[in-house]
mmCIF file of C-alpha atoms (C1' of nucleotides) in Angstrom:
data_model
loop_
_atom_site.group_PDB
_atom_site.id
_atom_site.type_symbol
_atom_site.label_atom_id
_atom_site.label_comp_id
_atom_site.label_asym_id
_atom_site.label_seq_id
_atom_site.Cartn_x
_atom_site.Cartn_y
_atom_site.Cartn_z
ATOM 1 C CA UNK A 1 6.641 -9.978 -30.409
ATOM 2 C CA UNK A 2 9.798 -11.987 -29.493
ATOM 3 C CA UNK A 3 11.687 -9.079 -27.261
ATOM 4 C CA UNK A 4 11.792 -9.424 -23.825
ATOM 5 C CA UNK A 5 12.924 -7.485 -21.543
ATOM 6 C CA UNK A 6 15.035 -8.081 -18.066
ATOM 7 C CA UNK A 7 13.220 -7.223 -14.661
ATOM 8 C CA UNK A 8 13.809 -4.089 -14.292
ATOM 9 C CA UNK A 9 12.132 -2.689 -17.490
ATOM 10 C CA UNK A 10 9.637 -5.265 -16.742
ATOM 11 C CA UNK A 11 9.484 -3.308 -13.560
ATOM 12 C CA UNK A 12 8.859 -0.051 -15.211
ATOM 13 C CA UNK A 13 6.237 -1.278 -17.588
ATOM 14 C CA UNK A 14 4.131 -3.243 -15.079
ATOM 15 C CA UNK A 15 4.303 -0.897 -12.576
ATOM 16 C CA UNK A 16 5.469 -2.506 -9.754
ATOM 17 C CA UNK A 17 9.144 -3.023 -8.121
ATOM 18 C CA UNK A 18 11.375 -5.579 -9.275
ATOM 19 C CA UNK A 19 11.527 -7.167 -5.527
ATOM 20 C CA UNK A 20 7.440 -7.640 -6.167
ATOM 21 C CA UNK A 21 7.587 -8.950 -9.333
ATOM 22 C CA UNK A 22 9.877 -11.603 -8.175
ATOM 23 C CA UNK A 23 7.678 -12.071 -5.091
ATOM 24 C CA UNK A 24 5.397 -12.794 -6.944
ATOM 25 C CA UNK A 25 6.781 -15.292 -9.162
ATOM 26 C CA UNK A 26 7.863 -16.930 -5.824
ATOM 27 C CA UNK A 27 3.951 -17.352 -4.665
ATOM 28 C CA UNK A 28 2.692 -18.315 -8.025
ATOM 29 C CA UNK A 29 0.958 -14.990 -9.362
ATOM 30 C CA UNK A 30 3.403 -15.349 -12.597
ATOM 31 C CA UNK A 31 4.442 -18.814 -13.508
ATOM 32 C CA UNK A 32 7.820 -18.933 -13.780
ATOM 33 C CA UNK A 33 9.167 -17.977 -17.016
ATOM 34 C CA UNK A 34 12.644 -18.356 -19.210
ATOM 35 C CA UNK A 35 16.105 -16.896 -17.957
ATOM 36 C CA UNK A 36 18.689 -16.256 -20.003
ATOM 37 C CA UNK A 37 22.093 -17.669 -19.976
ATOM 38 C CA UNK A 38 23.341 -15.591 -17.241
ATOM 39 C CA UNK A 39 20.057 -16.933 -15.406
ATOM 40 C CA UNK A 40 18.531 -13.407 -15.970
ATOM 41 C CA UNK A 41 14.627 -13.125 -15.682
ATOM 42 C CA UNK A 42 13.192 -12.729 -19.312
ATOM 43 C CA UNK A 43 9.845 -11.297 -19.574
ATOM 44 C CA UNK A 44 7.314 -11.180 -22.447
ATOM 45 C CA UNK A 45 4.401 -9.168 -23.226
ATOM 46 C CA UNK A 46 2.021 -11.336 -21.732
ATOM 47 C CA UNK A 47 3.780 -11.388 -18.933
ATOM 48 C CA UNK A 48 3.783 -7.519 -18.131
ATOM 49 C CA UNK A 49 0.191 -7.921 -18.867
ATOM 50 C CA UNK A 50 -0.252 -10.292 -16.450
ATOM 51 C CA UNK A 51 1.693 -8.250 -14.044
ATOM 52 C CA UNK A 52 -0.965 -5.252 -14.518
ATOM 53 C CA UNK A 53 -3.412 -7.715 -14.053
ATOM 54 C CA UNK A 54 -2.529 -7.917 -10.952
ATOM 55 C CA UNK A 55 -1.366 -5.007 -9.829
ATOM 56 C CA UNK A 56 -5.192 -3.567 -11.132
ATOM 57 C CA UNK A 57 -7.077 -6.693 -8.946
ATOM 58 C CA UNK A 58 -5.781 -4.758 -6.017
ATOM 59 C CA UNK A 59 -8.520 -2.199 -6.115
ATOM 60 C CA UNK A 60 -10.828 -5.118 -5.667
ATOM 61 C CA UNK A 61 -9.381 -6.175 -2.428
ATOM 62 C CA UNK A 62 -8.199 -9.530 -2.742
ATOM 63 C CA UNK A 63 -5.909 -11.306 -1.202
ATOM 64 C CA UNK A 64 -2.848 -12.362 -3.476
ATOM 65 C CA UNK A 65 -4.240 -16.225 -3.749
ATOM 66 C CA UNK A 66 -7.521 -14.811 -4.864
ATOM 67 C CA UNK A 67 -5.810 -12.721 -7.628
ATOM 68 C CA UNK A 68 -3.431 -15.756 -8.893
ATOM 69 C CA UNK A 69 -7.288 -17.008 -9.221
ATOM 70 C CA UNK A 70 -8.284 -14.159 -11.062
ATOM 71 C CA UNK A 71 -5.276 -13.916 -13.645
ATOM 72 C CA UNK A 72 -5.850 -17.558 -14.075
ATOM 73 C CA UNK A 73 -9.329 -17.344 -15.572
ATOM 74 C CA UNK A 74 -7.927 -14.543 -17.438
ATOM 75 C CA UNK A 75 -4.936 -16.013 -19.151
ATOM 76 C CA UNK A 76 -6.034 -19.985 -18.668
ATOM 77 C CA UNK A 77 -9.353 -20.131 -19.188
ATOM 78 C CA UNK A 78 -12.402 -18.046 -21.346
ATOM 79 C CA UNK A 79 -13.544 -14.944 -21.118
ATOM 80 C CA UNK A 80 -16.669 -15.764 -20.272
ATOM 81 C CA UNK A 81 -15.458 -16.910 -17.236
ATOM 82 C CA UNK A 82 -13.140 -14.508 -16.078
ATOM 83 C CA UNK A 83 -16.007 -11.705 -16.489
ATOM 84 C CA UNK A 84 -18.577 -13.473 -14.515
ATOM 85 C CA UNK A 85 -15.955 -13.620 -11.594
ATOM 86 C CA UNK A 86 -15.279 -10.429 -11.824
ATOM 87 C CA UNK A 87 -18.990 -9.369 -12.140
ATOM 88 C CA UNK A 88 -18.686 -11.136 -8.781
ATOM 89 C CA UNK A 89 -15.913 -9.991 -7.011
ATOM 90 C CA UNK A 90 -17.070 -6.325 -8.088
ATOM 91 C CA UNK A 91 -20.075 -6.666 -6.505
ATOM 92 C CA UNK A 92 -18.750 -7.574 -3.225
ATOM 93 C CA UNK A 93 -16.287 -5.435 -3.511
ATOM 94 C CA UNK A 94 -18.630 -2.527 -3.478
ATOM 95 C CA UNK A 95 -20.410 -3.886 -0.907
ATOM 96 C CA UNK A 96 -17.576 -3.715 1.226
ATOM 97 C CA UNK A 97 -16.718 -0.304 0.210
ATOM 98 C CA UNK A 98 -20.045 1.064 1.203
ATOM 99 C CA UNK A 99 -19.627 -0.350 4.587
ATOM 100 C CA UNK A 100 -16.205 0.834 4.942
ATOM 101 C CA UNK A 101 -17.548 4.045 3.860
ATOM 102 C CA UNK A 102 -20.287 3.971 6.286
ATOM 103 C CA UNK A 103 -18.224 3.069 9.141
ATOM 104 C CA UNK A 104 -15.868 5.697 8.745
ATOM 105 C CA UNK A 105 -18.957 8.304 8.812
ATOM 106 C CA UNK A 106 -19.621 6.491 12.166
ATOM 107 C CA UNK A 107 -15.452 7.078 13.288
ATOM 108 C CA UNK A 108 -15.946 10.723 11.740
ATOM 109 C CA UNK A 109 -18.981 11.666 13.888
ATOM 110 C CA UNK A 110 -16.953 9.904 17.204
ATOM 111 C CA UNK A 111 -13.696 12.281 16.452
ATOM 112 C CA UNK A 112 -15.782 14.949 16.068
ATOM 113 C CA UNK A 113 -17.156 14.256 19.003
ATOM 114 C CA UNK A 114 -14.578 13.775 20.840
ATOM 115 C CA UNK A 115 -12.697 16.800 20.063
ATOM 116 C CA UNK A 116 -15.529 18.752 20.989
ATOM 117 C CA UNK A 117 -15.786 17.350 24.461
ATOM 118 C CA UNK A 118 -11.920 18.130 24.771
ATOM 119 C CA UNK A 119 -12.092 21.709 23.520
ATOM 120 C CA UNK A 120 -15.013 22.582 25.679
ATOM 121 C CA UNK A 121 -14.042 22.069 29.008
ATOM 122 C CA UNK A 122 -10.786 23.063 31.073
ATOM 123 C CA UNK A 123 -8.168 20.781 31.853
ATOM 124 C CA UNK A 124 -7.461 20.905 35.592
ATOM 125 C CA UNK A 125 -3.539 20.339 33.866
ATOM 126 C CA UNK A 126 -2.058 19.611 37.046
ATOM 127 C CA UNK A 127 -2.951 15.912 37.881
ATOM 128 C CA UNK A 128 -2.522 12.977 35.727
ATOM 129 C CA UNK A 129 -4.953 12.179 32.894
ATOM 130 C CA UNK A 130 -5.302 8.576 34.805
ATOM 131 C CA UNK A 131 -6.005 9.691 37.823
ATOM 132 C CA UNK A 132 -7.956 13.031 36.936
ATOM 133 C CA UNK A 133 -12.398 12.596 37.513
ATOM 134 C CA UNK A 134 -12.896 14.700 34.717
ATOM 135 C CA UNK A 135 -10.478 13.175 32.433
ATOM 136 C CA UNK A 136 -13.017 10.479 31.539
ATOM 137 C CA UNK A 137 -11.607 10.212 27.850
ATOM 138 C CA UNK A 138 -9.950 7.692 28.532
ATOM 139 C CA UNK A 139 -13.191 5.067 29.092
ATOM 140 C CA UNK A 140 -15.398 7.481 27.565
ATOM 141 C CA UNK B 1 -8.244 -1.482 46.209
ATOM 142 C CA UNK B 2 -6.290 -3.880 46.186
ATOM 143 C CA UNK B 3 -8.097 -6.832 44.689
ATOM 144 C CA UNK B 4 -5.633 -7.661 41.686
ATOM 145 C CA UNK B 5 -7.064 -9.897 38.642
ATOM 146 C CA UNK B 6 -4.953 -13.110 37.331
ATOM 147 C CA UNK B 7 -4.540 -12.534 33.359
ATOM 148 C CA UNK B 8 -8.092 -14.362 32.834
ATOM 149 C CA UNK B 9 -10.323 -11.859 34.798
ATOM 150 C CA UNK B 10 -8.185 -8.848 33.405
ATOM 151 C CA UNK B 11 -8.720 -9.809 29.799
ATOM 152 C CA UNK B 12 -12.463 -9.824 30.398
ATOM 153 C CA UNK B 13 -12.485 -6.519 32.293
ATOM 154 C CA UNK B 14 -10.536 -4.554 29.571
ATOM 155 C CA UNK B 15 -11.617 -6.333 26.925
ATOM 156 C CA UNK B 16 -8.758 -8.125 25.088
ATOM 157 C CA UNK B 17 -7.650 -11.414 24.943
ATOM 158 C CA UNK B 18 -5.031 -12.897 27.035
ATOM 159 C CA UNK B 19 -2.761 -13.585 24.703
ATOM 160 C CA UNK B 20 -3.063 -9.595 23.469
ATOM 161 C CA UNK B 21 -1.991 -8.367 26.897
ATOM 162 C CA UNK B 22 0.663 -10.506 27.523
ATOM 163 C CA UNK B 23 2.106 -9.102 24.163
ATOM 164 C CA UNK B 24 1.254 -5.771 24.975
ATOM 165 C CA UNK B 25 3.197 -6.474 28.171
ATOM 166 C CA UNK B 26 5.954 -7.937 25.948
ATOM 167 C CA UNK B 27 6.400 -4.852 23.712
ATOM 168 C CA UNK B 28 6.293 -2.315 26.878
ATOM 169 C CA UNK B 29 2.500 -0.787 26.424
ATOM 170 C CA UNK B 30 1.718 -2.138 30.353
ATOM 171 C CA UNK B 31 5.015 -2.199 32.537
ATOM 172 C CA UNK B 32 5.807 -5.443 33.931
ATOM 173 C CA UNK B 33 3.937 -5.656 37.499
ATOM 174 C CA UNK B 34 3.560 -8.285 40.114
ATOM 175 C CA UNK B 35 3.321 -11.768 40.308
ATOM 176 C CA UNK B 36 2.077 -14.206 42.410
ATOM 177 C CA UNK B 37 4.667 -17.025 43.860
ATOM 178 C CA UNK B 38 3.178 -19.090 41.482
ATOM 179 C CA UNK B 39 4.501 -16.973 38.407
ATOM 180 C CA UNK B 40 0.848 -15.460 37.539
ATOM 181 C CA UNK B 41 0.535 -12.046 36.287
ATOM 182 C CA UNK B 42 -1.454 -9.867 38.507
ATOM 183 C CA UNK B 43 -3.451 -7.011 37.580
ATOM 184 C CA UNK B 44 -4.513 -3.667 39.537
ATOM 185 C CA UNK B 45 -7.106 -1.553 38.604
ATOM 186 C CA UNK B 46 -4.835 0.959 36.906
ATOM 187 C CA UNK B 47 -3.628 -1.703 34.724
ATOM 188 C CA UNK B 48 -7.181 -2.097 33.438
ATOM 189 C CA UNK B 49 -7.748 1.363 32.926
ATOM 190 C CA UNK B 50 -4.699 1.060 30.966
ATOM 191 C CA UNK B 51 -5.626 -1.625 28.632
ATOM 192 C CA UNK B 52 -8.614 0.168 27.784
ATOM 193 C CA UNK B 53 -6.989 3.304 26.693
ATOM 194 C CA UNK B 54 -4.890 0.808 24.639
ATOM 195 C CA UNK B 55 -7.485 -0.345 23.276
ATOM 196 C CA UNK B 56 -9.583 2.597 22.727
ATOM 197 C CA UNK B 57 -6.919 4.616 21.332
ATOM 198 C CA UNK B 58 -6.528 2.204 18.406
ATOM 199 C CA UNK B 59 -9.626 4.082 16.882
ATOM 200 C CA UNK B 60 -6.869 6.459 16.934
ATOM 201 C CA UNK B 61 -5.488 4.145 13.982
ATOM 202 C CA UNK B 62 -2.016 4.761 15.344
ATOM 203 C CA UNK B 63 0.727 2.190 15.871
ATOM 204 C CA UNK B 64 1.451 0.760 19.085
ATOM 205 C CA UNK B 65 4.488 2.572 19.533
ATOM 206 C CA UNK B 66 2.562 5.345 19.233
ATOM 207 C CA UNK B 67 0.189 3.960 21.702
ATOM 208 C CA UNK B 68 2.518 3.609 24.374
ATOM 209 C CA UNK B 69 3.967 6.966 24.393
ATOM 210 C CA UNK B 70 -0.164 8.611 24.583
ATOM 211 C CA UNK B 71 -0.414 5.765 27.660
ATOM 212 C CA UNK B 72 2.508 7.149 29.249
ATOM 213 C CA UNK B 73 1.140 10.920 28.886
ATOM 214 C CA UNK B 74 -2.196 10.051 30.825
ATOM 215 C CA UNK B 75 -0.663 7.308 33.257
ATOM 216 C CA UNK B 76 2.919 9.075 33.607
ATOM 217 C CA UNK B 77 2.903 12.655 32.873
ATOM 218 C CA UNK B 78 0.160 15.596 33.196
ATOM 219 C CA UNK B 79 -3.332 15.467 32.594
ATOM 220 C CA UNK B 80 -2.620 19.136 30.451
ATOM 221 C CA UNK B 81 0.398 17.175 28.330
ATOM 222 C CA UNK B 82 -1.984 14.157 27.576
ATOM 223 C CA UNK B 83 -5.079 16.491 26.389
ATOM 224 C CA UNK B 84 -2.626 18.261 23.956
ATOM 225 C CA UNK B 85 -1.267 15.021 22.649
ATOM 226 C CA UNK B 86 -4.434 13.818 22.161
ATOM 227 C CA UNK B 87 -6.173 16.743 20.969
ATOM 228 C CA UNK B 88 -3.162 16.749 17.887
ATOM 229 C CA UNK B 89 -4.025 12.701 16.794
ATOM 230 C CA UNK B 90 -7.546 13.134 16.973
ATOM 231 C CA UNK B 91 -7.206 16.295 14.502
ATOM 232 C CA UNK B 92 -4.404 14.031 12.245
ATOM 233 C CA UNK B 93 -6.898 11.093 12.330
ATOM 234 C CA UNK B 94 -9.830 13.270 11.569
ATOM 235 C CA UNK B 95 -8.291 14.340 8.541
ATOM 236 C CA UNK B 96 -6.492 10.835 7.643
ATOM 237 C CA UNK B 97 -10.496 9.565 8.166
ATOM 238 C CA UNK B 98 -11.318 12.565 5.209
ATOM 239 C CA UNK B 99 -9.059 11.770 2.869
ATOM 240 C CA UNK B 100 -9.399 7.964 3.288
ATOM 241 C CA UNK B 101 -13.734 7.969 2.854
ATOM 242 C CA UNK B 102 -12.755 10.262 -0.135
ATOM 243 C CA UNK B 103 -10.506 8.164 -2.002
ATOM 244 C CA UNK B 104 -13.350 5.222 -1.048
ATOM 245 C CA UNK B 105 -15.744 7.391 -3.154
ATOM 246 C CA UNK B 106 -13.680 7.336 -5.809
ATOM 247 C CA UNK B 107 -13.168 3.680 -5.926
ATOM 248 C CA UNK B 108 -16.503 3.451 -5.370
ATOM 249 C CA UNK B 109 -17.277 5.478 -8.497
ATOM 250 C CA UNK B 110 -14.557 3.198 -10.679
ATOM 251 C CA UNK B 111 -16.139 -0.313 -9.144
ATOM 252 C CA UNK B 112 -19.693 1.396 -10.332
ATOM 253 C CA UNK B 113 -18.271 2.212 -13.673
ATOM 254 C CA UNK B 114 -16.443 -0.764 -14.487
ATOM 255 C CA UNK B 115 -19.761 -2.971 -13.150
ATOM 256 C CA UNK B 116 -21.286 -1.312 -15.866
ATOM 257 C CA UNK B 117 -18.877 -1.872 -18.911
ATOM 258 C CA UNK B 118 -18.898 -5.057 -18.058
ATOM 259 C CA UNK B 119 -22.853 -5.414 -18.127
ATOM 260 C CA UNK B 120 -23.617 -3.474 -21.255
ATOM 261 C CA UNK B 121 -21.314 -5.707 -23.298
ATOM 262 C CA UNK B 122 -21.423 -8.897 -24.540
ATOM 263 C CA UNK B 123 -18.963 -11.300 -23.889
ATOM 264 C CA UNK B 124 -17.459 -13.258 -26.813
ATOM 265 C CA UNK B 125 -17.094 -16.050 -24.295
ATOM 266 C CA UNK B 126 -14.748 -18.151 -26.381
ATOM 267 C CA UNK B 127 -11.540 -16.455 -25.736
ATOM 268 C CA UNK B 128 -9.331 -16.134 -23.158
ATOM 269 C CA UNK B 129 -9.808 -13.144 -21.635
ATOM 270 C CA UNK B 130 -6.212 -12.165 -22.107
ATOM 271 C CA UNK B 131 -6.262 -12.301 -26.006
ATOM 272 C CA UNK B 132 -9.483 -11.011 -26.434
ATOM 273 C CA UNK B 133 -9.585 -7.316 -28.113
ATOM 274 C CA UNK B 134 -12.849 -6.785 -26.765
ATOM 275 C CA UNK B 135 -11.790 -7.692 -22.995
ATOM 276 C CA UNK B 136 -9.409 -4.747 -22.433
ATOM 277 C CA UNK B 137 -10.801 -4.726 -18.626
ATOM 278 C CA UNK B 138 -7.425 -6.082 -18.075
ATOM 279 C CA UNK B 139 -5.578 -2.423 -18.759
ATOM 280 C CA UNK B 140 -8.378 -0.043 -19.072
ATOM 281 C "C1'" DC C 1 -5.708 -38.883 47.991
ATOM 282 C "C1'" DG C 2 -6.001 -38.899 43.059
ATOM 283 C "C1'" DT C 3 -7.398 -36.956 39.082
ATOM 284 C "C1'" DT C 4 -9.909 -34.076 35.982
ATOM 285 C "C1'" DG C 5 -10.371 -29.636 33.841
ATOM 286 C "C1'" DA C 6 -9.609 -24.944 33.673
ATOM 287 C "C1'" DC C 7 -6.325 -21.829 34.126
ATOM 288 C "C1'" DC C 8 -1.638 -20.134 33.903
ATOM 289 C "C1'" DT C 9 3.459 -20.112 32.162
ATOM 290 C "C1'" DT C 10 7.165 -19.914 28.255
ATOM 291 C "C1'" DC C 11 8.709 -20.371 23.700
ATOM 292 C "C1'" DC C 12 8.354 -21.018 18.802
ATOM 293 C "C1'" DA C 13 5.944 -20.505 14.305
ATOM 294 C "C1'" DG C 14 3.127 -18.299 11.162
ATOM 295 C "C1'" DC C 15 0.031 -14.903 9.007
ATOM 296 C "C1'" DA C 16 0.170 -10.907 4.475
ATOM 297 C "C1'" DA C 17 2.647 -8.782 1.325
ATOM 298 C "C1'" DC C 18 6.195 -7.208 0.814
ATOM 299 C "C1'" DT C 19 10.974 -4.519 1.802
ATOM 300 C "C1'" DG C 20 15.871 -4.058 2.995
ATOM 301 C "C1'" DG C 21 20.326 -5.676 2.889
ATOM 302 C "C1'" DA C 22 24.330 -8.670 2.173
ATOM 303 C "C1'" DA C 23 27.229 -11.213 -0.909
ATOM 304 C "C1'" DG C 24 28.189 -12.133 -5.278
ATOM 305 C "C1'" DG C 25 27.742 -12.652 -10.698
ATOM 306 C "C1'" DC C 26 27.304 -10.143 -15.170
ATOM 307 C "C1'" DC C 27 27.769 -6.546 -18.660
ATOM 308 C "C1'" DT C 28 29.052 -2.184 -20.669
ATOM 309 C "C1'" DA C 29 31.786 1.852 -20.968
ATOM 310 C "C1'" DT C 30 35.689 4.383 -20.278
ATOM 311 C "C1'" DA D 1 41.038 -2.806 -15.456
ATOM 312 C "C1'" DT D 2 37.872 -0.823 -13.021
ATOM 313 C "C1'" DA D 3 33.648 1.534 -12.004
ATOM 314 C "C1'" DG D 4 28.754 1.503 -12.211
ATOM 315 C "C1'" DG D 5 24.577 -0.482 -12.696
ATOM 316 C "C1'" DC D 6 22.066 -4.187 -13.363
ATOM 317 C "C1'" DC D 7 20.941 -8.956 -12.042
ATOM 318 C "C1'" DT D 8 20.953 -13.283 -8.825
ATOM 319 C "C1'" DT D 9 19.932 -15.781 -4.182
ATOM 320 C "C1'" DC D 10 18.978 -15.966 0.569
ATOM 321 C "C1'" DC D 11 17.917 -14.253 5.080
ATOM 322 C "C1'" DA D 12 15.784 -11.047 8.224
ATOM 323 C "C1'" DG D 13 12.476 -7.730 9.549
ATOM 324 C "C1'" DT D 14 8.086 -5.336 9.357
ATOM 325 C "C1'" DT D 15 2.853 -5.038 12.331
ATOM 326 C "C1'" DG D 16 -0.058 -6.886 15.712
ATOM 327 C "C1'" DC D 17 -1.177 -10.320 16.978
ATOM 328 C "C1'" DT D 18 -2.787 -15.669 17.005
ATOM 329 C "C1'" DG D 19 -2.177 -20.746 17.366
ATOM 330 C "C1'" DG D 20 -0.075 -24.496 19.359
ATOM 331 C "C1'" DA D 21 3.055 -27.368 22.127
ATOM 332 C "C1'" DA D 22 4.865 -28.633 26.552
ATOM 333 C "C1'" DG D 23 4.394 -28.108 31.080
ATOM 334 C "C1'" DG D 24 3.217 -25.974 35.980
ATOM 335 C "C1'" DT D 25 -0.865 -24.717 39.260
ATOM 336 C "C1'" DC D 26 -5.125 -24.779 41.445
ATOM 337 C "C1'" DA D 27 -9.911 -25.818 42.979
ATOM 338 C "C1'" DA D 28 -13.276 -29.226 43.104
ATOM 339 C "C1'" DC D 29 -15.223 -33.742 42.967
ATOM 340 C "C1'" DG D 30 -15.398 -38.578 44.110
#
DNA sequence: CGTTGACCTTCCAGCAACTGGAAGGCCTAT
DNA sequence: ATAGGCCTTCCAGTTGCTGGAAGGTCAACG
């Protein structure tokens, strides 16, 4: 319960980089914790799992404020809480997946398109692609 | 033909900001061109055609440097170099668009899956999420 | 002729979320 | 004692703009 470990294996437990963990200390995500006498980071088990916290609330998106947020209600305040904002933030997280999703179909079909219009016709090759009347692609 | 545009008119014609093409300018994607003897930018028709390949070509998702060398193909070099080049990032992108709508079904599947955890359970609600046995959302 | 307002110029700062590197302290092993 | 591997801080750079300040220009209106 009372070992703690120095950045690096902090690193390798959370997941993330040492540089990112101490990012993040720097914008708030972890409060700043103890140092030992050579001014070492120390970190504890609840830190790492605050750190994987974190580094899990990317999936959902959110900017880094909106996860210091998040770990807040988890580690400040109840449960309760914490699970109705994440009820939340799932929610409109899939929203904005599906969208995503969709508008990548959208990109999908133009490509495809696209290529298509490329392959089946002959390049005159000779002029430049601004200048050329067939070589529309560009305003397409 | 030779009706050039202050930055204003230009912007609305290609469909950027100001601000955007006088960056663009900046970082090399449209050469420097004329001025008036006030110290306006001017803008030909070419130039237009150019910022709109710019601009198209970011459904290309590629970075501007990347940008600037496909503008120089159609503007600089053959119509026949420019088809290739373009030909290649539409099949990179096509596949980049695959993979990327895949690994949004996935997510989607986890967001879907981890909505439902969360609903089927009761919440103790008196914790903190972080000590909480029961709320192991935080790792899972 | 003056002045208002819209336009243009340059330069500087900041966004998000890190990442890289320099310069230096600490700790362990050989 | 010295080599290496870890740690510290601070500063700069990334990408593609965007906002704002301070100031020049231009057309129109009274």
């Amino acid at each position: 319960m009372g070992d703690l470990l120095t950045i690096g294996k902090a690193a390798e437990q959370a997941g993330l980089p040492p540089k990112t963990i101490r990012y993040y200390q720097e914008v708030g995500l972890l409060p700043d914790g103890q140092r030992n006498e050579a001014g070492y980071r120390l970190f504890s088990a609840a830190d790492i799992r605050r750190l994987r916290l974190v580094r899990r609330a990317k999936i959902l998106g959110l900017p880094l404020r909106e996860i210091k947020d998040l770990a807040s209600l988890a580690f400040d305040e109840s449960c309760g809480a914490f699970e109705q904002r994440l009820d939340e933030l799932i929610a409109a997280r899939l929203a904005d997946v599906e969208r995503t999703i969709s508008e990548l179909l959208d990109l999908q079909q133009e490509l495809l398109g696209l290529q298509e219009t490329l392959q089946s016709r002959s390049s005159c090759g000779a002029c430049r692609a601004d200048e050329c009347e067939a070589c529309h692609l560009i305003d397409d």
